[in-house]
Amino acid sequence: MPSLHPLLSGFAPIWALTGVGYLVARAKLLGPQAETVLNRFVFHVAMPAALFLMISRTPLDRFANTSMLAFAAGTAVATGLGLLAGRLLFHRKAGELAIGSMASGYVNSANLGIPVTMQVIGDASFVAPVVLFQILLVTPAVLAVLDSGAAGRRALLTLPMRNPILLATALGAVVSAAGLHLPTEVNRSAELLGGAGVPTALIALGMSLHNRPPAEGRSHRAETALTVGIKTLVQPLVALAVAGPVLHLSSHQLLTVVLFSALPTAQNVYTYAREYGQGSGLARDAVLWSTLASMATLSVISWSLGPA
């Protein structure tokens, strides 16, 4: 039976780097535009490098497994509920709806998925299909909505060429499908750039806590609470219902799917929100509060579904 302490070890770097970002902003070490610059570095340089390298090294047939059906079902329901809540309850516009739906169902698959699943079940192989699913299907759909609002009359067909995230994803998929092996120098350069993405995004997230408005309205707090509830409770429950009664997955597969579905909102969502100026407050708070809440939900899941 896994203890709480191993799970906490996966969260410690997230809180530490977010705290560093808060202190940096509080001390005004990097100037008033630092948060914007760091987010743009992540979006335009570090994240594309990391995504290209990850996808180019992953066989695309990793999509094809039964467990992904349960994970996809949980994601679809969670993002759909986030979309409906934003439209019907909070009257958000298209870009904000895209961010709200993403915050409701886009999991922190690699940064937390790897350490958590290694601690609980000793196997992080499910990371690859989850990452591919989110990057190749969920991310393009959200960015298409965000970019259509920002681009005005620019054609949607040119979106992959104008968006570094989608361009890197497409190039990585081509390299993977063709079975190409990149030169060592290219791989190493991409590793160095990509490795800067997560810590920089977390520091920028921490800086946003210091730069946030002095008071958030009741509507914002309600929307954040609903988003976090959908992410940390609804999404894993739907995955559990599909993985168990519908697909009859093994106990190991069931635990893996539900654990991944219960992971908190990825910090990528805040990076996208800041880049497009849409729903950044909701994205920021969804990342923070879902990360905090998931420490409890992941512990309950590992206790109830984990091996004795």
XYZ file of N, CA, C and O in Angstrom, residues 84-255:
688
model
N -19.503 23.746 -21.175
C -20.893 24.090 -20.874
C -21.000 25.045 -19.693
O -21.799 25.989 -19.714
N -20.194 24.807 -18.657
C -20.229 25.685 -17.491
C -19.815 27.102 -17.870
O -20.437 28.089 -17.448
N -18.755 27.218 -18.674
C -18.304 28.542 -19.082
C -19.332 29.277 -19.914
O -19.499 30.497 -19.788
N -20.039 28.548 -20.759
C -21.021 29.190 -21.639
C -22.320 29.510 -20.901
O -22.857 30.616 -20.998
N -22.855 28.544 -20.167
C -24.180 28.697 -19.583
C -24.171 29.417 -18.244
O -25.114 30.165 -17.934
N -23.132 29.201 -17.450
C -23.104 29.777 -16.105
C -22.306 31.070 -16.023
O -22.660 31.973 -15.263
N -21.225 31.159 -16.804
C -20.321 32.304 -16.651
C -20.219 33.158 -17.911
O -19.486 34.140 -17.934
N -20.926 32.752 -18.975
C -21.082 33.559 -20.188
C -19.738 33.994 -20.773
O -19.530 35.158 -21.112
N -18.829 33.033 -20.914
C -17.507 33.306 -21.465
C -17.526 33.339 -22.988
O -18.365 32.700 -23.621
N -16.577 34.076 -23.561
C -16.413 34.106 -25.008
C -15.610 32.886 -25.464
O -15.118 32.109 -24.656
N -15.456 32.753 -26.790
C -14.887 31.532 -27.364
C -13.502 31.210 -26.805
O -13.221 30.078 -26.410
N -12.597 32.197 -26.783
C -11.253 31.943 -26.296
C -11.226 31.531 -24.838
O -10.500 30.606 -24.440
N -12.021 32.214 -24.022
C -12.086 31.867 -22.607
C -12.727 30.504 -22.404
O -12.349 29.759 -21.491
N -13.698 30.164 -23.243
C -14.312 28.842 -23.170
C -13.288 27.751 -23.471
O -13.280 26.695 -22.826
N -12.431 28.009 -24.454
C -11.402 27.025 -24.805
C -10.454 26.787 -23.634
O -10.113 25.636 -23.310
N -10.037 27.866 -22.978
C -9.137 27.731 -21.832
C -9.849 27.046 -20.671
O -9.293 26.167 -20.002
N -11.098 27.420 -20.414
C -11.848 26.803 -19.327
C -12.043 25.309 -19.530
O -11.914 24.519 -18.588
N -12.365 24.911 -20.752
C -12.546 23.485 -21.025
C -11.222 22.738 -20.909
O -11.177 21.613 -20.407
N -10.140 23.369 -21.348
C -8.822 22.734 -21.242
C -8.402 22.595 -19.779
O -7.858 21.564 -19.370
N -8.663 23.625 -18.981
C -8.331 23.562 -17.556
C -9.122 22.482 -16.842
O -8.668 21.945 -15.824
N -10.282 22.119 -17.371
C -11.139 21.115 -16.746
C -10.706 19.689 -17.051
O -11.094 18.763 -16.337
N -9.918 19.491 -18.130
C -9.634 18.116 -18.519
C -8.252 17.813 -19.040
O -7.999 16.688 -19.483
N -7.327 18.788 -19.010
C -5.985 18.581 -19.566
C -5.029 18.264 -18.424
O -4.714 19.130 -17.616
N -4.543 17.039 -18.351
C -3.801 16.592 -17.166
C -2.312 16.879 -17.287
O -1.754 16.967 -18.380
N -1.678 16.997 -16.135
C -0.231 17.179 -16.040
C 0.426 15.811 -16.195
O 0.882 15.202 -15.230
N 0.463 15.316 -17.431
C 0.785 13.915 -17.681
C 2.239 13.555 -17.419
O 2.521 12.546 -16.760
N 3.166 14.355 -17.919
C 4.571 13.982 -17.797
C 5.199 14.487 -16.501
O 5.836 13.733 -15.765
N 4.992 15.760 -16.204
C 5.666 16.359 -15.073
C 5.255 15.722 -13.743
O 6.067 15.564 -12.838
N 3.988 15.363 -13.616
C 3.509 14.672 -12.410
C 3.170 13.214 -12.680
O 3.290 12.373 -11.784
N 2.733 12.900 -13.893
C 2.325 11.528 -14.185
C 3.444 10.528 -13.992
O 3.227 9.433 -13.447
N 4.643 10.897 -14.420
C 5.772 9.967 -14.295
C 6.113 9.682 -12.835
O 6.140 8.517 -12.416
N 6.394 10.703 -12.001
C 6.750 10.383 -10.612
C 5.626 9.732 -9.821
O 5.876 8.839 -9.011
N 4.385 10.161 -10.043
C 3.267 9.596 -9.273
C 3.054 8.129 -9.620
O 2.946 7.271 -8.731
N 2.978 7.806 -10.926
C 2.726 6.417 -11.293
C 3.920 5.513 -10.974
O 3.728 4.331 -10.648
N 5.122 6.040 -11.054
C 6.280 5.234 -10.666
C 6.230 4.907 -9.175
O 6.586 3.801 -8.755
N 5.771 5.860 -8.366
C 5.689 5.620 -6.929
C 4.562 4.652 -6.592
O 4.705 3.804 -5.708
N 3.437 4.766 -7.276
C 2.253 3.994 -6.906
C 2.266 2.602 -7.529
O 1.990 1.601 -6.855
N 2.562 2.507 -8.835
C 2.476 1.212 -9.509
C 3.795 0.772 -10.128
O 3.867 -0.330 -10.695
N 4.833 1.595 -10.063
C 6.134 1.211 -10.589
C 6.205 1.138 -12.095
O 7.071 0.464 -12.653
N 5.310 1.823 -12.796
C 5.260 1.742 -14.251
C 4.713 3.050 -14.802
O 3.583 3.431 -14.487
N 5.490 3.744 -15.637
C 5.058 5.024 -16.205
C 4.861 4.942 -17.712
O 4.854 5.959 -18.402
N 4.673 3.712 -18.245
C 4.578 3.547 -19.690
C 3.325 4.194 -20.285
O 3.290 4.503 -21.478
N 2.298 4.408 -19.462
C 1.052 5.010 -19.959
C 1.226 6.496 -20.271
O 0.348 7.107 -20.882
N 2.346 7.074 -19.855
C 2.603 8.486 -20.130
C 2.599 8.752 -21.629
O 2.015 9.743 -22.094
N 3.233 7.890 -22.401
C 3.395 8.142 -23.837
C 2.063 8.279 -24.565
O 1.843 9.271 -25.274
N 1.131 7.326 -24.457
C -0.144 7.511 -25.172
C -0.953 8.694 -24.665
O -1.649 9.346 -25.458
N -0.876 8.994 -23.365
C -1.598 10.156 -22.839
C -1.032 11.439 -23.426
O -1.772 12.335 -23.848
N 0.286 11.543 -23.448
C 0.928 12.733 -24.020
C 0.558 12.882 -25.493
O 0.213 13.976 -25.959
N 0.611 11.787 -26.244
C 0.253 11.850 -27.659
C -1.203 12.280 -27.841
O -1.509 13.105 -28.702
N -2.087 11.720 -27.040
C -3.509 12.067 -27.133
C -3.727 13.557 -26.879
O -4.441 14.235 -27.629
N -3.097 14.081 -25.841
C -3.307 15.492 -25.499
C -2.647 16.419 -26.505
O -3.213 17.458 -26.859
N -1.471 16.041 -26.977
C -0.741 16.925 -27.878
C -1.296 16.872 -29.303
O -1.412 17.906 -29.977
N -1.639 15.684 -29.763
C -2.055 15.536 -31.145
C -3.540 15.791 -31.366
O -3.961 16.102 -32.489
N -4.356 15.686 -30.316
C -5.795 15.879 -30.486
C -6.338 17.071 -29.704
O -6.995 17.946 -30.270
N -6.085 17.111 -28.404
C -6.687 18.150 -27.566
C -6.053 19.516 -27.835
O -6.756 20.511 -28.064
N -4.718 19.579 -27.802
C -4.035 20.864 -27.962
C -4.347 21.554 -29.290
O -4.660 22.748 -29.303
N -4.280 20.863 -30.439
C -4.605 21.550 -31.697
C -6.015 22.125 -31.715
O -6.236 23.216 -32.252
N -6.977 21.396 -31.143
C -8.352 21.897 -31.135
C -8.469 23.183 -30.327
O -9.101 24.158 -30.756
N -7.835 23.202 -29.146
C -7.900 24.392 -28.293
C -7.161 25.560 -28.945
O -7.670 26.693 -28.983
N -5.966 25.298 -29.468
C -5.191 26.375 -30.070
C -5.846 26.906 -31.337
O -5.696 28.080 -31.673
N -6.563 26.057 -32.037
C -7.282 26.534 -33.227
C -8.339 27.561 -32.841
O -8.514 28.580 -33.521
N -9.052 27.298 -31.749
C -10.060 28.259 -31.277
C -9.393 29.553 -30.826
O -9.837 30.655 -31.170
N -8.321 29.422 -30.052
C -7.624 30.611 -29.557
C -7.042 31.421 -30.700
O -7.140 32.650 -30.731
N -6.439 30.729 -31.657
C -5.788 31.433 -32.755
C -6.795 32.050 -33.706
O -6.534 33.106 -34.293
N -7.962 31.439 -33.862
C -8.964 31.996 -34.766
C -9.449 33.348 -34.269
O -9.738 34.250 -35.061
N -9.506 33.491 -32.935
C -9.900 34.779 -32.385
C -8.806 35.816 -32.508
O -9.054 36.991 -32.769
N -7.560 35.382 -32.347
C -6.434 36.313 -32.406
C -6.050 36.648 -33.839
O -5.564 37.729 -34.125
N -6.302 35.715 -34.751
C -5.814 35.898 -36.113
C -6.741 36.725 -36.977
O -6.351 37.209 -38.028
N -7.996 36.857 -36.531
C -8.928 37.619 -37.349
C -9.228 36.899 -38.642
O -9.811 35.817 -38.645
N -8.793 37.454 -39.766
C -9.124 36.890 -41.063
C -8.087 35.885 -41.569
O -8.238 35.356 -42.662
N -7.056 35.651 -40.798
C -6.048 34.711 -41.272
C -6.647 33.324 -41.422
O -7.427 32.870 -40.605
N -6.241 32.611 -42.442
C -6.835 31.316 -42.750
C -6.441 30.282 -41.711
O -5.294 30.228 -41.256
N -7.411 29.428 -41.343
C -7.156 28.376 -40.372
C -6.178 27.351 -40.914
O -5.440 26.712 -40.155
N -6.133 27.176 -42.238
C -5.243 26.194 -42.832
C -3.776 26.514 -42.588
O -2.929 25.632 -42.628
N -3.453 27.766 -42.376
C -2.052 28.128 -42.140
C -1.683 28.092 -40.660
O -0.557 28.417 -40.304
N -2.619 27.673 -39.810
C -2.364 27.690 -38.370
C -1.128 26.890 -37.968
O -0.311 27.384 -37.184
N -0.936 25.643 -38.452
C 0.263 24.905 -38.025
C 1.573 25.608 -38.355
O 2.563 25.437 -37.639
N 1.601 26.392 -39.415
C 2.831 27.092 -39.788
C 3.050 28.333 -38.940
O 4.171 28.850 -38.865
N 1.989 28.857 -38.330
C 2.115 30.072 -37.539
C 2.229 29.795 -36.038
O 2.621 30.667 -35.279
N 1.870 28.592 -35.622
C 1.863 28.263 -34.210
C 3.013 27.313 -33.905
O 3.052 26.190 -34.421
N 3.975 27.724 -33.076
C 5.156 26.886 -32.840
C 4.832 25.556 -32.177
O 5.516 24.556 -32.423
N 3.790 25.513 -31.339
C 3.411 24.262 -30.686
C 2.922 23.256 -31.718
O 3.345 22.084 -31.733
N 2.031 23.699 -32.595
C 1.482 22.796 -33.602
C 2.519 22.437 -34.663
O 2.537 21.308 -35.165
N 3.382 23.372 -35.003
C 4.433 23.084 -35.976
C 5.388 22.019 -35.442
O 5.747 21.073 -36.155
N 5.783 22.160 -34.176
C 6.670 21.172 -33.565
C 5.994 19.816 -33.467
O 6.623 18.769 -33.693
N 4.703 19.822 -33.146
C 3.950 18.574 -33.053
C 3.884 17.879 -34.409
O 4.112 16.660 -34.514
N 3.588 18.645 -35.457
C 3.489 18.066 -36.795
C 4.834 17.518 -37.264
O 4.917 16.412 -37.811
N 5.906 18.269 -37.042
C 7.231 17.804 -37.451
C 7.641 16.557 -36.678
O 8.219 15.623 -37.243
N 7.333 16.537 -35.381
C 7.653 15.356 -34.585
C 6.903 14.129 -35.063
O 7.454 13.023 -35.112
N 5.623 14.304 -35.434
C 4.834 13.184 -35.937
C 5.391 12.666 -37.257
O 5.422 11.450 -37.502
N 5.847 13.569 -38.122
C 6.438 13.159 -39.405
C 7.706 12.352 -39.172
O 7.919 11.291 -39.792
N 8.559 12.833 -38.275
C 9.809 12.127 -37.973
C 9.510 10.751 -37.390
O 10.138 9.746 -37.750
N 8.530 10.678 -36.485
C 8.169 9.396 -35.876
C 7.612 8.430 -36.915
O 8.007 7.255 -36.964
N 6.686 8.914 -37.747
C 6.066 8.045 -38.739
C 7.073 7.546 -39.771
O 6.975 6.404 -40.242
N 8.059 8.387 -40.103
C 9.067 8.009 -41.096
C 10.176 7.151 -40.500
O 11.002 6.607 -41.247
N 10.213 7.041 -39.182
C 11.260 6.254 -38.538
C 12.643 6.871 -38.656
O 13.648 6.145 -38.674
N 12.688 8.192 -38.728
C 13.970 8.866 -38.889
C 14.722 8.949 -37.560
O 14.111 9.015 -36.496
N 16.023 8.952 -37.639
C 16.880 9.115 -36.464
C 17.663 10.416 -36.621
O 18.460 10.556 -37.553
N 17.409 11.351 -35.736
C 18.032 12.667 -35.831
C 19.477 12.616 -35.365
O 19.843 11.782 -34.523
N 20.310 13.510 -35.889
C 21.700 13.582 -35.427
C 21.778 13.854 -33.929
O 20.893 14.487 -33.347
N 22.833 13.379 -33.326
C 23.024 13.552 -31.883
C 22.998 15.017 -31.497
O 22.438 15.386 -30.453
N 23.573 15.884 -32.324
C 23.624 17.306 -32.010
C 22.223 17.915 -31.953
O 21.929 18.760 -31.104
N 21.346 17.490 -32.866
C 19.972 17.995 -32.867
C 19.228 17.521 -31.626
O 18.530 18.290 -30.953
N 19.382 16.233 -31.315
C 18.729 15.688 -30.130
C 19.176 16.393 -28.861
O 18.361 16.748 -28.006
N 20.454 16.593 -28.741
C 20.988 17.212 -27.527
C 20.532 18.656 -27.396
O 20.169 19.112 -26.299
N 20.528 19.380 -28.504
C 20.074 20.774 -28.463
C 18.606 20.855 -28.069
O 18.210 21.704 -27.250
N 17.782 19.964 -28.639
C 16.363 19.955 -28.296
C 16.152 19.572 -26.835
O 15.271 20.106 -26.161
N 16.960 18.648 -26.322
C 16.860 18.258 -24.920
C 17.161 19.433 -23.991
O 16.470 19.653 -22.989
N 18.192 20.196 -24.323
C 18.564 21.338 -23.485
C 17.467 22.404 -23.498
O 17.098 22.949 -22.454
N 16.961 22.711 -24.693
C 15.904 23.713 -24.791
C 14.617 23.225 -24.126
O 13.982 23.950 -23.352
N 14.245 21.994 -24.430
C 13.017 21.457 -23.865
C 13.069 21.324 -22.358
O 12.054 21.525 -21.673
N 14.237 21.025 -21.817
C 14.383 20.885 -20.378
C 14.141 22.171 -19.624
O 13.824 22.148 -18.427
N 14.263 23.297 -20.322
C 14.020 24.589 -19.666
C 12.545 24.940 -19.592
O 12.156 25.866 -18.872
N 11.695 24.192 -20.312
C 10.296 24.565 -20.422
C 9.519 24.479 -19.130
O 8.885 25.443 -18.695
N 9.543 23.312 -18.474
C 8.744 23.115 -17.264
C 9.172 24.044 -16.136
O 8.334 24.732 -15.540
N 10.473 24.107 -15.782
C 10.835 25.022 -14.691
C 10.541 26.481 -14.996
O 10.114 27.229 -14.110
N 10.725 26.901 -16.246
C 10.434 28.286 -16.595
C 8.941 28.570 -16.502
O 8.519 29.626 -16.008
N 8.119 27.622 -16.963
C 6.666 27.805 -16.879
C 6.205 27.886 -15.427
O 5.323 28.685 -15.085
N 6.796 27.081 -14.560
C 6.408 27.107 -13.152
C 6.847 28.402 -12.472
O 6.129 28.951 -11.628
N 8.012 28.902 -12.823
C 8.463 30.170 -12.264
C 7.551 31.304 -12.736
O 7.168 32.186 -11.953
N 7.174 31.285 -14.021
C 6.242 32.299 -14.519
C 4.897 32.191 -13.817
O 4.256 33.207 -13.508
N 4.460 30.963 -13.558
C 3.212 30.766 -12.819
C 3.309 31.362 -11.420
O 2.387 32.034 -10.946
N 4.436 31.136 -10.746
C 4.631 31.716 -9.421
C 4.654 33.237 -9.456
O 4.112 33.892 -8.559
N 5.257 33.799 -10.501
C 5.281 35.253 -10.632
C 3.880 35.811 -10.797
O 3.565 36.901 -10.299
N 3.006 35.055 -11.469
C 1.640 35.536 -11.676
C 0.872 35.630 -10.358
O -0.074 36.405 -10.243
N 1.271 34.847 -9.364
C 0.602 34.925 -8.067
C 0.853 36.264 -7.392
O -0.016 36.811 -6.720
N 2.053 36.790 -7.578
C 2.361 38.100 -7.002
C 1.720 39.214 -7.810
O 1.345 40.248 -7.253
N 1.567 38.981 -9.110
C 1.051 40.032 -9.992
C -0.465 39.960 -10.178
O -1.014 40.725 -10.968
N -1.130 39.051 -9.489
C -2.565 38.877 -9.675
C -3.332 40.082 -9.147
O -2.831 40.835 -8.307
N -4.566 40.291 -9.617
C -5.390 41.397 -9.110
C -5.578 41.294 -7.597
O -5.584 40.187 -7.043
N -5.723 42.417 -6.915
C -5.823 42.387 -5.449
C -7.022 41.633 -4.927
O -6.994 41.114 -3.830
N -8.097 41.546 -5.682
C -9.287 40.834 -5.216
C -10.003 40.199 -6.407
O -10.187 40.834 -7.433
N -10.350 38.936 -6.278
C -11.083 38.238 -7.313
C -12.567 38.218 -6.941
O -12.923 38.082 -5.771
N -13.419 38.351 -7.938
C -14.846 38.383 -7.682
C -15.416 37.019 -7.333
O -14.776 35.984 -7.514
N -16.646 37.026 -6.858
C -17.317 35.781 -6.478
C -17.480 34.865 -7.678
O -17.366 33.642 -7.567
N -17.760 35.448 -8.853
C -17.933 34.639 -10.052
C -16.647 33.890 -10.396
O -16.690 32.708 -10.771
N -15.523 34.566 -10.266
C -14.239 33.913 -10.560
C -13.982 32.767 -9.592
O -13.545 31.683 -10.000
N -14.246 32.977 -8.334
C -14.020 31.922 -7.345
C -14.932 30.728 -7.603
O -14.515 29.571 -7.491
N -16.179 31.004 -7.981
C -17.114 29.921 -8.273
C -16.674 29.137 -9.509
O -16.732 27.899 -9.532
N -16.219 29.859 -10.530
C -15.774 29.193 -11.753
C -14.536 28.352 -11.486
O -14.410 27.229 -11.993
N -13.618 28.879 -10.692
C -12.416 28.116 -10.350
C -12.767 26.854 -9.576
O -12.253 25.765 -9.864
N -13.652 26.982 -8.591
C -14.045 25.834 -7.782
C -14.714 24.765 -8.649
O -14.443 23.556 -8.493
N -15.571 25.188 -9.563
C -16.252 24.232 -10.437
C -15.252 23.547 -11.369
O -15.314 22.325 -11.575
N -14.329 24.323 -11.917
C -13.312 23.761 -12.810
C -12.457 22.734 -12.089
O -12.186 21.637 -12.604
N -12.010 23.070 -10.883
C -11.185 22.151 -10.104
C -11.975 20.901 -9.725
O -11.444 19.777 -9.754
N -13.260 21.064 -9.393
C -14.085 19.910 -9.073
C -14.242 18.968 -10.249
O -14.170 17.738 -10.105
N -14.459 19.533 -11.437
C -14.570 18.704 -12.635
C -13.263 17.966 -12.891
O -13.249 16.759 -13.175
N -12.162 18.693 -12.758
C -10.852 18.099 -13.057
C -10.485 16.984 -12.089
O -10.016 15.909 -12.503
N -10.630 17.222 -10.800
C -10.107 16.285 -9.807
C -11.111 15.216 -9.381
O -10.703 14.200 -8.812
N -12.405 15.425 -9.653
C -13.413 14.450 -9.229
C -14.143 13.818 -10.412
O -14.194 12.593 -10.538
N -14.715 14.653 -11.285
C -15.532 14.122 -12.376
C -14.693 13.322 -13.367
O -15.063 12.201 -13.758
N -13.571 13.873 -13.788
C -12.770 13.200 -14.805
C -12.320 11.802 -14.358
O -12.504 10.828 -15.107
N -11.748 11.623 -13.166
C -11.377 10.255 -12.767
C -12.569 9.344 -12.537
O -12.476 8.132 -12.788
N -13.706 9.877 -12.085
C -14.884 9.043 -11.879
C -15.435 8.518 -13.202
O -15.861 7.353 -13.298
N -15.445 9.350 -14.224
C -15.885 8.898 -15.544
C -14.929 7.834 -16.082
O -15.360 6.797 -16.625
N -13.635 8.077 -15.934
C -12.650 7.085 -16.375
C -12.833 5.762 -15.643
O -12.728 4.679 -16.244
N -13.122 5.837 -14.350
C -13.359 4.628 -13.557
C -14.588 3.882 -14.063
O -14.578 2.653 -14.199
N -15.654 4.609 -14.343
C -16.886 3.980 -14.812
C -16.697 3.291 -16.161
O -17.222 2.202 -16.403
N -15.939 3.920 -17.046
C -15.722 3.336 -18.370
C -14.716 2.191 -18.303
O -14.910 1.134 -18.923
N -13.642 2.386 -17.547
C -12.594 1.366 -17.471
C -13.070 0.097 -16.782
O -12.675 -1.016 -17.152
N -13.949 0.246 -15.764
C -14.410 -0.912 -15.008
C -15.616 -1.583 -15.616
O -15.502 -2.601 -16.333
N -16.813 -1.068 -15.380
C -18.038 -1.731 -15.852
C -18.148 -1.869 -17.366
O -18.749 -2.815 -17.859
N -17.602 -0.916 -18.120
C -17.768 -0.947 -19.582
C -16.678 -1.773 -20.267
O -16.965 -2.675 -21.053
N -15.406 -1.478 -19.978
C -14.299 -2.129 -20.673
C -13.722 -3.327 -19.916
O -12.965 -4.111 -20.493
N -14.026 -3.436 -18.642
C -13.547 -4.552 -17.817
C -12.017 -4.690 -17.863
O -11.474 -5.772 -18.097
N -11.343 -3.568 -17.656
C -9.891 -3.590 -17.653
C -9.366 -4.309 -16.415
O -10.066 -4.439 -15.407
N -8.136 -4.778 -16.500
C -7.512 -5.422 -15.353
C -7.316 -4.408 -14.234
O -7.385 -3.192 -14.452
N -7.058 -4.898 -13.032
C -6.882 -3.994 -11.891
C -5.714 -3.046 -12.108
O -5.775 -1.868 -11.719
N -4.648 -3.537 -12.732
C -3.486 -2.682 -13.008
C -3.850 -1.578 -13.998
O -3.513 -0.405 -13.791
N -4.536 -1.942 -15.082
C -4.947 -0.948 -16.075
C -5.940 0.038 -15.474
O -5.877 1.238 -15.757
N -6.852 -0.464 -14.657
C -7.854 0.399 -14.034
C -7.189 1.445 -13.157
O -7.503 2.647 -13.244
N -6.268 1.024 -12.311
C -5.559 1.961 -11.432
C -4.790 2.985 -12.258
O -4.805 4.183 -11.945
